[in-house]
Short mmCIF file of C-alpha atoms in Angstrom, two decimals:
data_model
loop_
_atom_site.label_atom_id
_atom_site.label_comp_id
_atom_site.label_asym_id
_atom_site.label_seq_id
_atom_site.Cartn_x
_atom_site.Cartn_y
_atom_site.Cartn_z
CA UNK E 100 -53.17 122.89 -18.40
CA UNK E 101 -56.36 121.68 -15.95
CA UNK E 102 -57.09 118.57 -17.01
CA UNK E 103 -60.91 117.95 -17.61
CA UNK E 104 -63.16 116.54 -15.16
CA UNK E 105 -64.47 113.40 -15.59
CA UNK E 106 -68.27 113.14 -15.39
CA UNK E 107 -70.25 110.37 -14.04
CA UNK E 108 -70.92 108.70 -17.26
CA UNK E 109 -66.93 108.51 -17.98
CA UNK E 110 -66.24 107.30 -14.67
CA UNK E 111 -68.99 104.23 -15.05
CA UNK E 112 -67.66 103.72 -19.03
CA UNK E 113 -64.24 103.29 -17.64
CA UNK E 114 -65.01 100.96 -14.95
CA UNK E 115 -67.31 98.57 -17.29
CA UNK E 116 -64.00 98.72 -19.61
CA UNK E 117 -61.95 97.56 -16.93
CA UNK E 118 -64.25 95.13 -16.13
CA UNK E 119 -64.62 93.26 -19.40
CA UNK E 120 -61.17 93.49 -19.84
CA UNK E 121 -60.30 92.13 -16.46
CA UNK E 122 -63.22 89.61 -17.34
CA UNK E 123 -61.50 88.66 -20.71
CA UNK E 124 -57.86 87.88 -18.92
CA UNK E 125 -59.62 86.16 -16.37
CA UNK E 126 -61.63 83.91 -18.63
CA UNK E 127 -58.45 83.16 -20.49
CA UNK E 128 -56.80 82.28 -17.76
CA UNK E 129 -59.26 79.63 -16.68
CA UNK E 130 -59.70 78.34 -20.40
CA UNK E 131 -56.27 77.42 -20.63
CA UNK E 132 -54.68 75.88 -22.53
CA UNK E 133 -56.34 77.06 -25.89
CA UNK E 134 -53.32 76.12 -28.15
CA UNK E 135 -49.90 74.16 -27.89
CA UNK E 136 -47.90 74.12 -24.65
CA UNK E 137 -44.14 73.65 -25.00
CA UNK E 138 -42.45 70.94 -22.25
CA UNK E 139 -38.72 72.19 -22.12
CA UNK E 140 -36.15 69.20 -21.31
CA UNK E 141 -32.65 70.11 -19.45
CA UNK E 142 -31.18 67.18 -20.65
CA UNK E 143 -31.25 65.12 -24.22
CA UNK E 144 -33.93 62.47 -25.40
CA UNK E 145 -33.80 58.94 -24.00
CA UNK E 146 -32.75 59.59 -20.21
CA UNK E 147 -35.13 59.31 -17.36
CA UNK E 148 -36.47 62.66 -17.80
CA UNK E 149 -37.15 62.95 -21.55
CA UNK E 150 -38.50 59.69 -21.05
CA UNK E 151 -40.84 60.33 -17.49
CA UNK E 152 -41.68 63.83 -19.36
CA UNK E 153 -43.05 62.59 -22.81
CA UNK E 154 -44.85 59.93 -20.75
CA UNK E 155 -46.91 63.13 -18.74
CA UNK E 156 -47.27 65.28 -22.01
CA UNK E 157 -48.91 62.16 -23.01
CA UNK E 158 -51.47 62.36 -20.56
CA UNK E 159 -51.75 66.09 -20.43
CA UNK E 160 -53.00 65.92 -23.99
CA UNK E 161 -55.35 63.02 -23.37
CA UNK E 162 -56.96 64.89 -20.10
CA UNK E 163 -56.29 68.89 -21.38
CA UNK E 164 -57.08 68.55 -25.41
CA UNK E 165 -54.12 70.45 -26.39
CA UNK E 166 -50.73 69.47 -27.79
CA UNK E 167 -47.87 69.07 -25.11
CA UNK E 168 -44.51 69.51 -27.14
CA UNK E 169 -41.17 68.01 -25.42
CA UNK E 170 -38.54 70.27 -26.63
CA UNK E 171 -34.61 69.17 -24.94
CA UNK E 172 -32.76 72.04 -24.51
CA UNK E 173 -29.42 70.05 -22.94
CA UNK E 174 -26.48 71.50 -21.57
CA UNK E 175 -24.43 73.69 -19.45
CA UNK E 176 -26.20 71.53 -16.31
CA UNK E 177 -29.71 72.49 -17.12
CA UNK E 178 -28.70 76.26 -17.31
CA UNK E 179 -29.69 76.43 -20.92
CA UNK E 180 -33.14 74.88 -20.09
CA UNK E 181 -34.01 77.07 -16.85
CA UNK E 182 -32.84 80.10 -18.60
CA UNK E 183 -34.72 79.41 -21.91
CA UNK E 184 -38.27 79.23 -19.59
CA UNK E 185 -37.48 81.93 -17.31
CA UNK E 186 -36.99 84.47 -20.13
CA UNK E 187 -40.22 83.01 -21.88
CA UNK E 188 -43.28 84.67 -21.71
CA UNK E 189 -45.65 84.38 -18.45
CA UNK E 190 -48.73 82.19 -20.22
CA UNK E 191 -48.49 78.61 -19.51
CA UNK E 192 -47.20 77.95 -22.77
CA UNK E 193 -43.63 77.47 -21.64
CA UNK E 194 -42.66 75.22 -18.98
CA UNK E 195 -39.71 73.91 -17.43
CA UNK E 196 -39.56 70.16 -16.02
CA UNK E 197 -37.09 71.26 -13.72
CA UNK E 198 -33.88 68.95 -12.28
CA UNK E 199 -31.72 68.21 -9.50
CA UNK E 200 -28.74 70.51 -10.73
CA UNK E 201 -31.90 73.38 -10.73
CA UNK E 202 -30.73 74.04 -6.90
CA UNK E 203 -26.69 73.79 -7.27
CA UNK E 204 -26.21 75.77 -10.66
CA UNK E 205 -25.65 79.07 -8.36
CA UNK E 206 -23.73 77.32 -5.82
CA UNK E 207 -21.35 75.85 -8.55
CA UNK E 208 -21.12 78.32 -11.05
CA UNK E 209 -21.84 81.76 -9.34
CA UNK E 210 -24.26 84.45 -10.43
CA UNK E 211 -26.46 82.94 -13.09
CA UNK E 212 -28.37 85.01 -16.01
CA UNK E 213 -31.37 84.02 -14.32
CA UNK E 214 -32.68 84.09 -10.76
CA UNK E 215 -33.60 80.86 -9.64
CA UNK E 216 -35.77 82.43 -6.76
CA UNK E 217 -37.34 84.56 -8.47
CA UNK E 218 -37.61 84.29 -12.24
CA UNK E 219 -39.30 80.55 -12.42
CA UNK E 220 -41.99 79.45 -9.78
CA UNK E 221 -42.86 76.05 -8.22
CA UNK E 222 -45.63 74.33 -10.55
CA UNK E 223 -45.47 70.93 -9.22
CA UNK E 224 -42.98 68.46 -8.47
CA UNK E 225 -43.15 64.98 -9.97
CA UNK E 226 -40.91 62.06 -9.19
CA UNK E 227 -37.63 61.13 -7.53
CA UNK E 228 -34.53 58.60 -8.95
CA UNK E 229 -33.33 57.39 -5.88
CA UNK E 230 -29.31 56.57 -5.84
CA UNK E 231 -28.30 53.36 -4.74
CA UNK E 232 -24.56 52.75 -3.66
CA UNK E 233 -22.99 49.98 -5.40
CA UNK E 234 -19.73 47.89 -5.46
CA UNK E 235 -18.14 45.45 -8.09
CA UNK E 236 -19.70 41.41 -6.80
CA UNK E 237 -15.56 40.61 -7.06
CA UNK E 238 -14.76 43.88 -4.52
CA UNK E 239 -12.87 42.30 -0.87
CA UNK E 240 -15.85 43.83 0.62
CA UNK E 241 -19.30 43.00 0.28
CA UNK E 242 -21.18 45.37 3.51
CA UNK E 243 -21.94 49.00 3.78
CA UNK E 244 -19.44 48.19 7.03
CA UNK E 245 -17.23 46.33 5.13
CA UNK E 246 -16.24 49.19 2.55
CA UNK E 247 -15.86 51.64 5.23
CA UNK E 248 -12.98 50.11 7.40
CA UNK E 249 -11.20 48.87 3.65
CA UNK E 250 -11.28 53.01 3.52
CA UNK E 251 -10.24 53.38 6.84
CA UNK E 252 -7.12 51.24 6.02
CA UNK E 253 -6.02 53.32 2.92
CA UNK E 254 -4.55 55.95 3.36
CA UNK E 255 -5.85 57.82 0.20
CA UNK E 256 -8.96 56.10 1.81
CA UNK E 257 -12.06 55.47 -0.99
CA UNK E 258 -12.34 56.23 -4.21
CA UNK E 259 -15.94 56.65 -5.76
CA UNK E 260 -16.94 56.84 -9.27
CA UNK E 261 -19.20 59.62 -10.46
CA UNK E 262 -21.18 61.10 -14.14
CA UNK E 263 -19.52 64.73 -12.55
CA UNK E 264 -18.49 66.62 -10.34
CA UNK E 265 -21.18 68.51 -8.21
CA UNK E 266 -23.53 65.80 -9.78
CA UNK E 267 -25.85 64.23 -7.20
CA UNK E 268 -23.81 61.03 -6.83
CA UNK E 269 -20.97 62.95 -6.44
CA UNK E 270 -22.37 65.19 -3.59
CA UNK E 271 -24.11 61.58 -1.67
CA UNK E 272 -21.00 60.65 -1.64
CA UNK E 273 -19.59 63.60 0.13
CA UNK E 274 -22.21 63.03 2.57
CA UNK E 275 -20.90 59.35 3.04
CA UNK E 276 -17.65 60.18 3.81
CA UNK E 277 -18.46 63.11 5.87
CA UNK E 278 -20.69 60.66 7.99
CA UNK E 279 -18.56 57.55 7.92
CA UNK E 280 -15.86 59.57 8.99
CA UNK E 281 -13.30 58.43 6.25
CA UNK E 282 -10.84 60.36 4.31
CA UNK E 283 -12.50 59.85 0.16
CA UNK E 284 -12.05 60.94 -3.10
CA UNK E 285 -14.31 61.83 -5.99
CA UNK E 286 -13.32 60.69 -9.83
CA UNK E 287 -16.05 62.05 -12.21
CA UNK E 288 -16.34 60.63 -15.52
CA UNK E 289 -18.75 61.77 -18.46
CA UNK E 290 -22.12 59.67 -17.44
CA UNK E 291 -22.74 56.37 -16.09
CA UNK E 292 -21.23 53.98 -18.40
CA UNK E 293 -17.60 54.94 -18.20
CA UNK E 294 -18.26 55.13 -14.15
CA UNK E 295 -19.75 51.20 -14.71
CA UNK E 296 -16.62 50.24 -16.57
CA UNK E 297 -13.99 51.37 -14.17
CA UNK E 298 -15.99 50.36 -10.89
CA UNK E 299 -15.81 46.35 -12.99
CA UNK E 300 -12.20 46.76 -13.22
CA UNK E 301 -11.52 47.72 -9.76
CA UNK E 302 -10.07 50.96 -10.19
CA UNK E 303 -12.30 52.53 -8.14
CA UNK E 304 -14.08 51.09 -5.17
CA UNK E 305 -17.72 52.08 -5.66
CA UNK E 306 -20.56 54.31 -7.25
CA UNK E 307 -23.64 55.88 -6.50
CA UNK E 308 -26.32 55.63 -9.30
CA UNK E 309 -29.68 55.48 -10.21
CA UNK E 310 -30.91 51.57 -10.24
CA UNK E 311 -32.31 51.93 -13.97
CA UNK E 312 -28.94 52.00 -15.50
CA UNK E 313 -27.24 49.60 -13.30
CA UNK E 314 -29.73 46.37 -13.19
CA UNK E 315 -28.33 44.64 -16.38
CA UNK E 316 -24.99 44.92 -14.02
CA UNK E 317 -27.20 43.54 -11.06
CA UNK E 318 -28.90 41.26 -12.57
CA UNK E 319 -25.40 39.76 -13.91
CA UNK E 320 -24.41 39.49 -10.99
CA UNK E 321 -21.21 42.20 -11.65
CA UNK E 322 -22.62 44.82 -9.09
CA UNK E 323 -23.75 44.15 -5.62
CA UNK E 324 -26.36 46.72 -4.06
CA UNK E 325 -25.29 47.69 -0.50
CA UNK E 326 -28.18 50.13 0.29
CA UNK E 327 -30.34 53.44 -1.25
CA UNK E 328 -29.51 57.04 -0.19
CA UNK E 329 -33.01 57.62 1.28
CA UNK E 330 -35.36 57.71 4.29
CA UNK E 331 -37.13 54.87 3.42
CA UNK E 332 -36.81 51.56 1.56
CA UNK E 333 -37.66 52.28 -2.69
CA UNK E 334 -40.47 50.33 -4.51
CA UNK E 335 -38.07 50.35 -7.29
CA UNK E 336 -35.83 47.96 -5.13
CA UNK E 337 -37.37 47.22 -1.97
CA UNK E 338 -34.38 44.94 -1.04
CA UNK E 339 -31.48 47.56 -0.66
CA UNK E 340 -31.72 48.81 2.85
CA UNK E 341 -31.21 52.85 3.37
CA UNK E 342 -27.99 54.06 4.66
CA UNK E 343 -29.72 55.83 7.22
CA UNK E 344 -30.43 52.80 9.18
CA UNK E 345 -26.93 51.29 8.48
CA UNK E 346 -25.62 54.30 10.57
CA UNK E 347 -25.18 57.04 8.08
CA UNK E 348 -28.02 59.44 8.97
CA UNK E 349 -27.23 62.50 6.32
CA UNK E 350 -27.13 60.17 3.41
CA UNK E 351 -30.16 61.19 1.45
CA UNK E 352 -30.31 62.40 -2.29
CA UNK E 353 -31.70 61.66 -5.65
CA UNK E 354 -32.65 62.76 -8.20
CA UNK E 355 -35.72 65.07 -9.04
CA UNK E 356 -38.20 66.30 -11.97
CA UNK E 357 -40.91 68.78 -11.61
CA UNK E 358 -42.67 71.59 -13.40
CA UNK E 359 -41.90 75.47 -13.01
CA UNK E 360 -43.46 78.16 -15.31
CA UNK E 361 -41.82 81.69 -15.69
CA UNK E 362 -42.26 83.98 -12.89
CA UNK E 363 -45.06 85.92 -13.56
CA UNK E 364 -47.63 82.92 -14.80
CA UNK E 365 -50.70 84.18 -13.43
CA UNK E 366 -51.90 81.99 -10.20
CA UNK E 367 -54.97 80.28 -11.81
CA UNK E 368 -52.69 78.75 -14.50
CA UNK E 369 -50.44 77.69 -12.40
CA UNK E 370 -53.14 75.84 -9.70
CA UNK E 371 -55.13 74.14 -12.97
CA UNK E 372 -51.69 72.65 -13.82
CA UNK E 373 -50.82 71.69 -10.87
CA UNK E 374 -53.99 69.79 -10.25
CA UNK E 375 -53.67 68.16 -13.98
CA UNK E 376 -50.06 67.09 -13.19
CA UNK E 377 -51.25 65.50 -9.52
CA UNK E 378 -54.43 64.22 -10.99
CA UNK E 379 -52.64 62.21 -13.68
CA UNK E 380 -49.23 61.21 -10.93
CA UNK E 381 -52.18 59.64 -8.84
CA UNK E 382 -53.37 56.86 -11.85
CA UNK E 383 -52.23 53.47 -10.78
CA UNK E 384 -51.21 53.42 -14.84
CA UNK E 385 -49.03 56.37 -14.72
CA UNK E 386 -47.15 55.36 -11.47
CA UNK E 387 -46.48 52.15 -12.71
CA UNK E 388 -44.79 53.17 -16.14
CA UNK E 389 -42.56 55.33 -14.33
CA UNK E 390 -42.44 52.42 -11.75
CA UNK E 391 -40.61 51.06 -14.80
CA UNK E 392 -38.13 53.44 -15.75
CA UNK E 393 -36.70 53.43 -12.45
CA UNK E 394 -38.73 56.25 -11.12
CA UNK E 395 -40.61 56.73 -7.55
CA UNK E 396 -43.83 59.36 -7.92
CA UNK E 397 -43.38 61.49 -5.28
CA UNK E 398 -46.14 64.70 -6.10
CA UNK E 399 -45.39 67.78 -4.58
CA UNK E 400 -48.25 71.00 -4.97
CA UNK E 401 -46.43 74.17 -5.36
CA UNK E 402 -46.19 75.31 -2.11
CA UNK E 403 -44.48 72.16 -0.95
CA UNK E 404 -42.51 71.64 -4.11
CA UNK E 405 -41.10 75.45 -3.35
CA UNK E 406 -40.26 74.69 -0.03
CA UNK E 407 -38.17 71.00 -1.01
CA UNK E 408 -36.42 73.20 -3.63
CA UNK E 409 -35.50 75.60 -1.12
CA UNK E 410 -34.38 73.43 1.50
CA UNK E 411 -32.87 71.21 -1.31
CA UNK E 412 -30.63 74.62 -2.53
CA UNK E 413 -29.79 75.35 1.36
CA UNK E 414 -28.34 71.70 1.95
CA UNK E 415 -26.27 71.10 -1.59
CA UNK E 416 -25.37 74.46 -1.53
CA UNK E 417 -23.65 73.74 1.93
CA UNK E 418 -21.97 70.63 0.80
CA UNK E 419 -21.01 72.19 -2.11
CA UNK E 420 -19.27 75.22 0.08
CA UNK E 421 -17.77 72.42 2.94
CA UNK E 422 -16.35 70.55 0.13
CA UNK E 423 -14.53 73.10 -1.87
CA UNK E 424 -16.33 71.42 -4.76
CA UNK E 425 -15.47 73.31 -7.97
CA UNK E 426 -17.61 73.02 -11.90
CA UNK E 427 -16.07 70.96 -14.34
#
């Protein structure tokens, strides 16, 4: 059957409809947020990123008007999380603060029930936990140089503690002995505390970690600091010279937080959050109560947070591959 012909009057009724209803979205997309926006946590509460996270829902709510909910969703190395928020709907209401283990889960555990590519996008990225190498103060060696020739004269070579394997200490330290050019061996324990114990007893020769956990041990004087995995000095501790200029030129990690929203958020929500989040990094206030946990603000706007995840996901995923690392 000939469908009827619409007239002039249709044709103009239609468009005004489309109109105010592309009108409506688009108004509702620059109001947002009108209600409660859910923060979802890959690990549990009272690490550095429940901690850095409840600190920026703090501010979101002070500078946005609307309630910023940290939900933790830990486990599985932040699979739970990332799939939780990329099955979530497309509104801003659901957002990841995304990890390090964000760009290795495919690497380490094969094809994942999400796609990492394609099913969350960049929002912003936040801050960085730089990793500092460290040795027991009562180790026979007390330099970067010093530790490298005691491997050199094992011949099981050096033995470094780790909170698991694939972890981001565990994959500097892959780096290390890829670029020191010494045999080594990683032993992963379940977080930093049982690493701490057996590094004290001299079972194992030395660590990576983040500095926030280990300065009661520094300040004791039971760990000595022998440089940071980074390109530069941290403010967190200035003193620690980078392995880069000690003559390891690939050692660079840390940790990372940052937002991602499901795939499909709409573009405006996604640029009004992403100024919020770098407005509120920039406040000497804010940087200096991460300052304290142990945390560098390093912002990121989505195009160049999406482009450090993707480089990030080419080089782990490499190391990963060269090291025949396997998920615990």
């Amino acid at each position: 059957m000939r469908q009827p012909r619409m007239t002039r009057r249709g044709l103009l009724g239609a468009g005004a409809a489309l109109a105010i209803g592309s009108g409506h979205r688009a108004r509702a997309q620059a109001d947002w947020p009108t209600r409660m926006v859910r923060l979802i946590c890959p690990y549990g509460a009272g690490g550095a990123s429940d901690i850095s996270l409840r600190i920026l829902a703090t501010e979101f709510e002070h500078h946005l008007g609307q309630q910023f909910i940290v939900e933790n969703k830990p486990g599985a190395g932040s699979r739970i999380a990332n799939d939780a928020v990329a099955r979530a709907a497309p509104d801003g209401y659901t957002l990841l603060y995304a990890a390090a283990p964000y760009v290795t889960a495919e690497a380490l555990f094969g094809k994942l029930t999400y796609d990492p590519a394609k099913d969350l996008r960049p929002v912003a990225g936040t801050i960085v936990a730089p990793i500092f190498l460290m040795i027991s103060a009562t180790a026979p060696f007390k330099t970067l140089a010093e530790l490298i020739a005691y491997g050199k004269s094992k011949p099981e070579g050096l033995t470094f503690a780790s909170p698991g394997a694939g972890s981001q200490p565990h994959l500097a330290a892959e780096l290390l002995f890829r670029d020191a050019k010494v045999t080594g061996l990683n032993i992963p324990f379940r977080g930093d505390s049982m690493a701490y114990t057996e590094l004290l007893a001299g079972r194992v020769d030395a660590t990576l970690t983040a500095i926030s956990t280990a300065l009661p041990y520094i300040q004791a004087g039971q760990f000595r600091v022998l440089g940071v995995a980074a390109t530069e000095p941290s403010k967190i501790y200035p003193q620690a010279p980078t392995l880069r200029e000690q003559g390891l030129p690939n050692v660079v990690a840390s940790g990372w937080y940052g937002f991602m929203a499901p795939g499909a958020t709409p573009h405006p929500i996604v640029d009004r959050l992403s100024r919020e989040i770098l407005a509120d990094l920039a406040a000497p206030e804010v940087k200096q109560k991460l300052l304290a946990q142990g945390l560098d603000v390093q912002p990121r706007d989505p195009m160049a947070f999406g482009q450090f995840i993707a480089d990030e996901t080419s080089k782990w995923s490499a190391v990963i591959r060269d090291a025949a690392i396997k998920a615990e």
